Short mmCIF file of C-alpha atoms in Angstrom, two decimals:
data_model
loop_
_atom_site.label_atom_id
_atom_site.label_comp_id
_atom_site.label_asym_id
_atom_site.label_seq_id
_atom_site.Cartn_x
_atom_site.Cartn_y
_atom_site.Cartn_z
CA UNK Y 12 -19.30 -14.21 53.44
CA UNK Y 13 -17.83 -10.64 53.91
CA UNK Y 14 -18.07 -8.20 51.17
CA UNK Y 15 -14.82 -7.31 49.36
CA UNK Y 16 -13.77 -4.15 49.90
CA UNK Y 17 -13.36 -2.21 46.59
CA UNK Y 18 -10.23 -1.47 47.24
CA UNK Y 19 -9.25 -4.66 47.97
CA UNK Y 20 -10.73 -5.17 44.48
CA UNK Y 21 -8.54 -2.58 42.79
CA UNK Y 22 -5.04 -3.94 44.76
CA UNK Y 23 -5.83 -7.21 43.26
CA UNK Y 24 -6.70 -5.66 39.48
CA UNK Y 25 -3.27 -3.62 40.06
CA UNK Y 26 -1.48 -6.68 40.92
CA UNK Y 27 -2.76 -8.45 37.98
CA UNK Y 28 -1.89 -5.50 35.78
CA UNK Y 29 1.81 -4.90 37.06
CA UNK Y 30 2.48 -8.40 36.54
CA UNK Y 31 1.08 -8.31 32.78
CA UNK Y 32 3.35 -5.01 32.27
CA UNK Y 33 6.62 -6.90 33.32
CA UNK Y 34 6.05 -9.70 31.42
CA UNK Y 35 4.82 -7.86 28.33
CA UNK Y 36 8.05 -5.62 28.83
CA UNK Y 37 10.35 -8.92 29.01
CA UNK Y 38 8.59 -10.98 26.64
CA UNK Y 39 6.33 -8.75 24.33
CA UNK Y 40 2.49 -9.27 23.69
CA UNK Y 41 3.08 -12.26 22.07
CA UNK Y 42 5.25 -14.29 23.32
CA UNK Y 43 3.60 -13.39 26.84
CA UNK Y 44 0.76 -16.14 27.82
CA UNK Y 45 -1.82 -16.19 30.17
CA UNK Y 46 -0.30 -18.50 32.50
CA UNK Y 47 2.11 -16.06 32.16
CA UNK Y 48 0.52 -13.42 34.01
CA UNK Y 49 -0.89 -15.07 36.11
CA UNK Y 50 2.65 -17.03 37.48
CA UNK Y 51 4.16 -13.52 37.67
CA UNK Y 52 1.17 -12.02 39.81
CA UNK Y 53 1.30 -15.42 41.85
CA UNK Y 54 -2.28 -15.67 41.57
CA UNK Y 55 -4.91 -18.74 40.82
CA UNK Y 56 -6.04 -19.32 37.33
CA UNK Y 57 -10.09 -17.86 39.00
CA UNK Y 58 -8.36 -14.49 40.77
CA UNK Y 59 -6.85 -13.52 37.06
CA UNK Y 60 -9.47 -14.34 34.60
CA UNK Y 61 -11.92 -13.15 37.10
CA UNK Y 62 -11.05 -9.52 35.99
CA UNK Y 63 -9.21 -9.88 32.94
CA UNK Y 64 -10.74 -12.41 30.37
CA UNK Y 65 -8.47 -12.79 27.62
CA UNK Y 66 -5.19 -11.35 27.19
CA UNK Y 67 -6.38 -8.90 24.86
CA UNK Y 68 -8.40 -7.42 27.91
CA UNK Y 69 -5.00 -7.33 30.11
CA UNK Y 70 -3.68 -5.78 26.42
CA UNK Y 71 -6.31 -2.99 26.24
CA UNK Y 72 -5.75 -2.05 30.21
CA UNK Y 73 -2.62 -1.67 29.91
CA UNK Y 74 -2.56 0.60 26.72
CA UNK Y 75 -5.12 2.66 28.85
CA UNK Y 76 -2.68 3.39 31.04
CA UNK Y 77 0.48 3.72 28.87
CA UNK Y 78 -0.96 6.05 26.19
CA UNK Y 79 -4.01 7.54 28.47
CA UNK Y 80 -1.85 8.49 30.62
CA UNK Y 81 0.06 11.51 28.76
CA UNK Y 82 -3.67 12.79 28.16
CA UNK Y 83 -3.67 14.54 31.92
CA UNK Y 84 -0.35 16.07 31.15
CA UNK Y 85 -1.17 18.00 27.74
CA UNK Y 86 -4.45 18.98 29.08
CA UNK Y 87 -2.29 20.57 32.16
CA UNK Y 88 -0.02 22.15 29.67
CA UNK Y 89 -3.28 23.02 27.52
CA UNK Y 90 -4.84 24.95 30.52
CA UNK Y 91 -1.57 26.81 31.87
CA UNK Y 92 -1.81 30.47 32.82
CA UNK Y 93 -0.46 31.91 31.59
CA UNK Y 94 -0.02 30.16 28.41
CA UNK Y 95 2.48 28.51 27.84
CA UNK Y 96 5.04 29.66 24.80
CA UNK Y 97 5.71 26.80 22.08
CA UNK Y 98 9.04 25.36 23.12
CA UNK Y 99 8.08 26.10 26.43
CA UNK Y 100 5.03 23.56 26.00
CA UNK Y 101 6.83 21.48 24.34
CA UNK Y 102 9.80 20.90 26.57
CA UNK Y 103 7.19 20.47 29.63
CA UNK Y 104 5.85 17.59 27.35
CA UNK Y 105 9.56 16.20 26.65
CA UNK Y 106 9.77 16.26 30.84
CA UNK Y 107 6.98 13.89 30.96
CA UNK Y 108 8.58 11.84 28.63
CA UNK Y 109 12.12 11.37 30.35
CA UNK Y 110 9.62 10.65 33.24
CA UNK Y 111 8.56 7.49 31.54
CA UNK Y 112 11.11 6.28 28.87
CA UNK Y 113 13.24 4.05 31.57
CA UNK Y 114 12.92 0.52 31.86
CA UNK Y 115 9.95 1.36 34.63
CA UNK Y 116 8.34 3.47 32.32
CA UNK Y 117 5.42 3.43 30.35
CA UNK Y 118 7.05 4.54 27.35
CA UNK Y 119 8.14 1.01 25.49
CA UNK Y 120 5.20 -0.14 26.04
CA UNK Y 121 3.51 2.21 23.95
CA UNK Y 122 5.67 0.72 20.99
CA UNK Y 123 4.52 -2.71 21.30
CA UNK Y 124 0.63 -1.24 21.80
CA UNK Y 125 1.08 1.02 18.51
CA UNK Y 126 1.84 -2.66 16.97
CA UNK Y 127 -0.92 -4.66 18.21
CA UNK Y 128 -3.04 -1.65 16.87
CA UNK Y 129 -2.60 -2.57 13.58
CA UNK Y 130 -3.61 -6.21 14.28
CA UNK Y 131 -6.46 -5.50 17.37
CA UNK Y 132 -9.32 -3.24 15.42
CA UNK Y 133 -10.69 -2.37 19.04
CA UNK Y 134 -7.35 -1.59 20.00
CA UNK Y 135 -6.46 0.40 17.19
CA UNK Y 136 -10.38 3.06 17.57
CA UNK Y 137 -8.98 3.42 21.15
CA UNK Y 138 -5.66 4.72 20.07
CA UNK Y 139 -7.11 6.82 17.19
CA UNK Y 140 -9.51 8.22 19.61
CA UNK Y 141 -7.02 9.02 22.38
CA UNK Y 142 -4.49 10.72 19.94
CA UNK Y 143 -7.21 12.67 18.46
CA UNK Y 144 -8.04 13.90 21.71
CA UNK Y 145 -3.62 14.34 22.41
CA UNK Y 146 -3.93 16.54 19.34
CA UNK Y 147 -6.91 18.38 20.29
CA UNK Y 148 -5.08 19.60 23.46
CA UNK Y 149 -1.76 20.84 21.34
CA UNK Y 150 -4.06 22.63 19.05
CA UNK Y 151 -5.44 24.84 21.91
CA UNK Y 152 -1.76 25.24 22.76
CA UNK Y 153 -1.41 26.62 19.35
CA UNK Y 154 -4.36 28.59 19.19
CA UNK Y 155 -3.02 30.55 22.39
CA UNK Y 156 0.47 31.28 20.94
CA UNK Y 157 -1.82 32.74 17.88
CA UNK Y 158 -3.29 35.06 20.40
CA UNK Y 159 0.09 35.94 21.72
CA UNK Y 160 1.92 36.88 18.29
CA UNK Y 161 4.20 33.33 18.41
CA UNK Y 162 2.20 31.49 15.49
CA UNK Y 163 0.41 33.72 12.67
CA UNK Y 164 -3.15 34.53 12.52
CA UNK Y 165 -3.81 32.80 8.87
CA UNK Y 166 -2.37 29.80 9.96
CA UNK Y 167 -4.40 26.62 10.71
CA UNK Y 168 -4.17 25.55 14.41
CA UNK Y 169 -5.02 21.95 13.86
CA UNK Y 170 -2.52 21.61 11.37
CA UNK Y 171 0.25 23.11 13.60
CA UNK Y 172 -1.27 20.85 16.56
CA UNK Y 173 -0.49 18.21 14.75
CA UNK Y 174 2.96 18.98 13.63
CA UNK Y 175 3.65 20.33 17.67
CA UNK Y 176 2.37 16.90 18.82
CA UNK Y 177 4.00 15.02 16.34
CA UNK Y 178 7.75 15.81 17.72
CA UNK Y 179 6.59 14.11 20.96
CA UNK Y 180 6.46 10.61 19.78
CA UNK Y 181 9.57 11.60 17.12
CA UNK Y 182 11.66 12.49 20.84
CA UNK Y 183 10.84 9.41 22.50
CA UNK Y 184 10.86 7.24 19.56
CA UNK Y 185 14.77 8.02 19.05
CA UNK Y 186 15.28 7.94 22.64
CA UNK Y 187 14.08 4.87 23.05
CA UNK Y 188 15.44 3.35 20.22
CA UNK Y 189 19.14 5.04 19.89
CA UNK Y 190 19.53 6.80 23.19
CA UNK Y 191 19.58 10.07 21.93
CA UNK Y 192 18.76 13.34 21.36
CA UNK Y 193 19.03 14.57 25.00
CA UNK Y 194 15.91 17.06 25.75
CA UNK Y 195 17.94 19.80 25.15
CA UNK Y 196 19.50 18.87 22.16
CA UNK Y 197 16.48 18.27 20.86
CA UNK Y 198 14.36 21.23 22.24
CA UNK Y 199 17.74 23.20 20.82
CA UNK Y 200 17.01 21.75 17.13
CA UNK Y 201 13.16 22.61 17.55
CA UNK Y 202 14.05 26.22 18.24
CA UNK Y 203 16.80 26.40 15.19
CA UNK Y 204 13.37 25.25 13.25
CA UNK Y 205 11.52 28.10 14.66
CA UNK Y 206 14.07 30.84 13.87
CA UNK Y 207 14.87 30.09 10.29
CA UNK Y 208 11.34 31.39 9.80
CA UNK Y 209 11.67 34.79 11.35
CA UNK Y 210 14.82 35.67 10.22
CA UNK Y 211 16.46 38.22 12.03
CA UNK Y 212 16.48 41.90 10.45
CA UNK Y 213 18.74 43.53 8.37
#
């Protein structure tokens, strides 16, 4: 028999995966089956389970790819020259999020993964892990608007990391949920934050 190409192999794996997304964005984790999937992909019962399993496998793929997926984009923002100023950072971050918070987004997904988390203990080291490393990249962010004057020298970049990162999932959270703030609404209430502590001078 001819060899299957590998990317024959990762067309089919995609397939699967799409298919898994839709239904898990119609249905939800658990009222999505395995027969499921593998009607929506259109594939035998062999092609799905030969790559995926269990449906906690198709699970753990796709949170890969919904919450793994921001981690290129902070690193970016992490490694701009110049660095990048606060809001500035931020609002690149928000971008990224519009990008993904439609209905063919990755975004509400990342809800119903956050969910399973606390159910899946697999699940949930892989999303401590990957928001530890989110973090890690908003704290180098920090650490550069330290050198530049923005954030004070006494304060704790990890700390501020974490608050910086923390009005990411607070934007899209609302968004998706409510439909609002708009980005600039938003970045526009970040920056009020910023300036009530440096008042201006007398």
């Amino acid at each position: 028999m001819p060899r299957v190409s590998d990317e024959h192999l990762a067309a089919r794996r995609q397939q699967i995966l799409d298919a898994a997304r839709r239904c898990f964005l119609r249905d939800g984790f658990h009222n999505t089956s395995m027969q499921d999937v593998i009607a929506e992909a259109g594939l035998s019962v062999g092609a799905v389970y030969r790559y995926f399993p269990s449906k906690n496998d198709l699970i753990t793929s796709i949170a890969q790819a919904t919450i793994g997926g921001a981690e290129e984009i902070f690193a970016e923002l992490a490694r701009h020259e110049p660095p990048l100023p606060l809001v500035e950072a931020l609002g690149r971050a928000l971008d990224f999020v519009d990008s993904q918070a439609g209905e063919d987004g990755v975004l509400p997904l990342a809800i119903q993964v956050w969910s399973e988390s606390l159910r899946d203990p697999a699940l949930a080291e892989f999303v401590a892990a990957t928001y530890r490393r989110l973090r890690r990249h908003f704290a180098s962010i920090v650490r550069q608007a330290q050198q530049a004057g923005e954030v004070p020298a006494d304060a704790d970049p990890e700390a501020v990391g974490a608050a910086l990162f923390g009005l990411v999932p607070g934007y899209f959270l609302q968004r998706i949920l409510t439909g609002t703030p708009d980005r600039e609404t938003y970045l526009g209430g970040v920056r009020a934050l910023l300036a009530s502590h440096h008042p201006a001078p007398r």
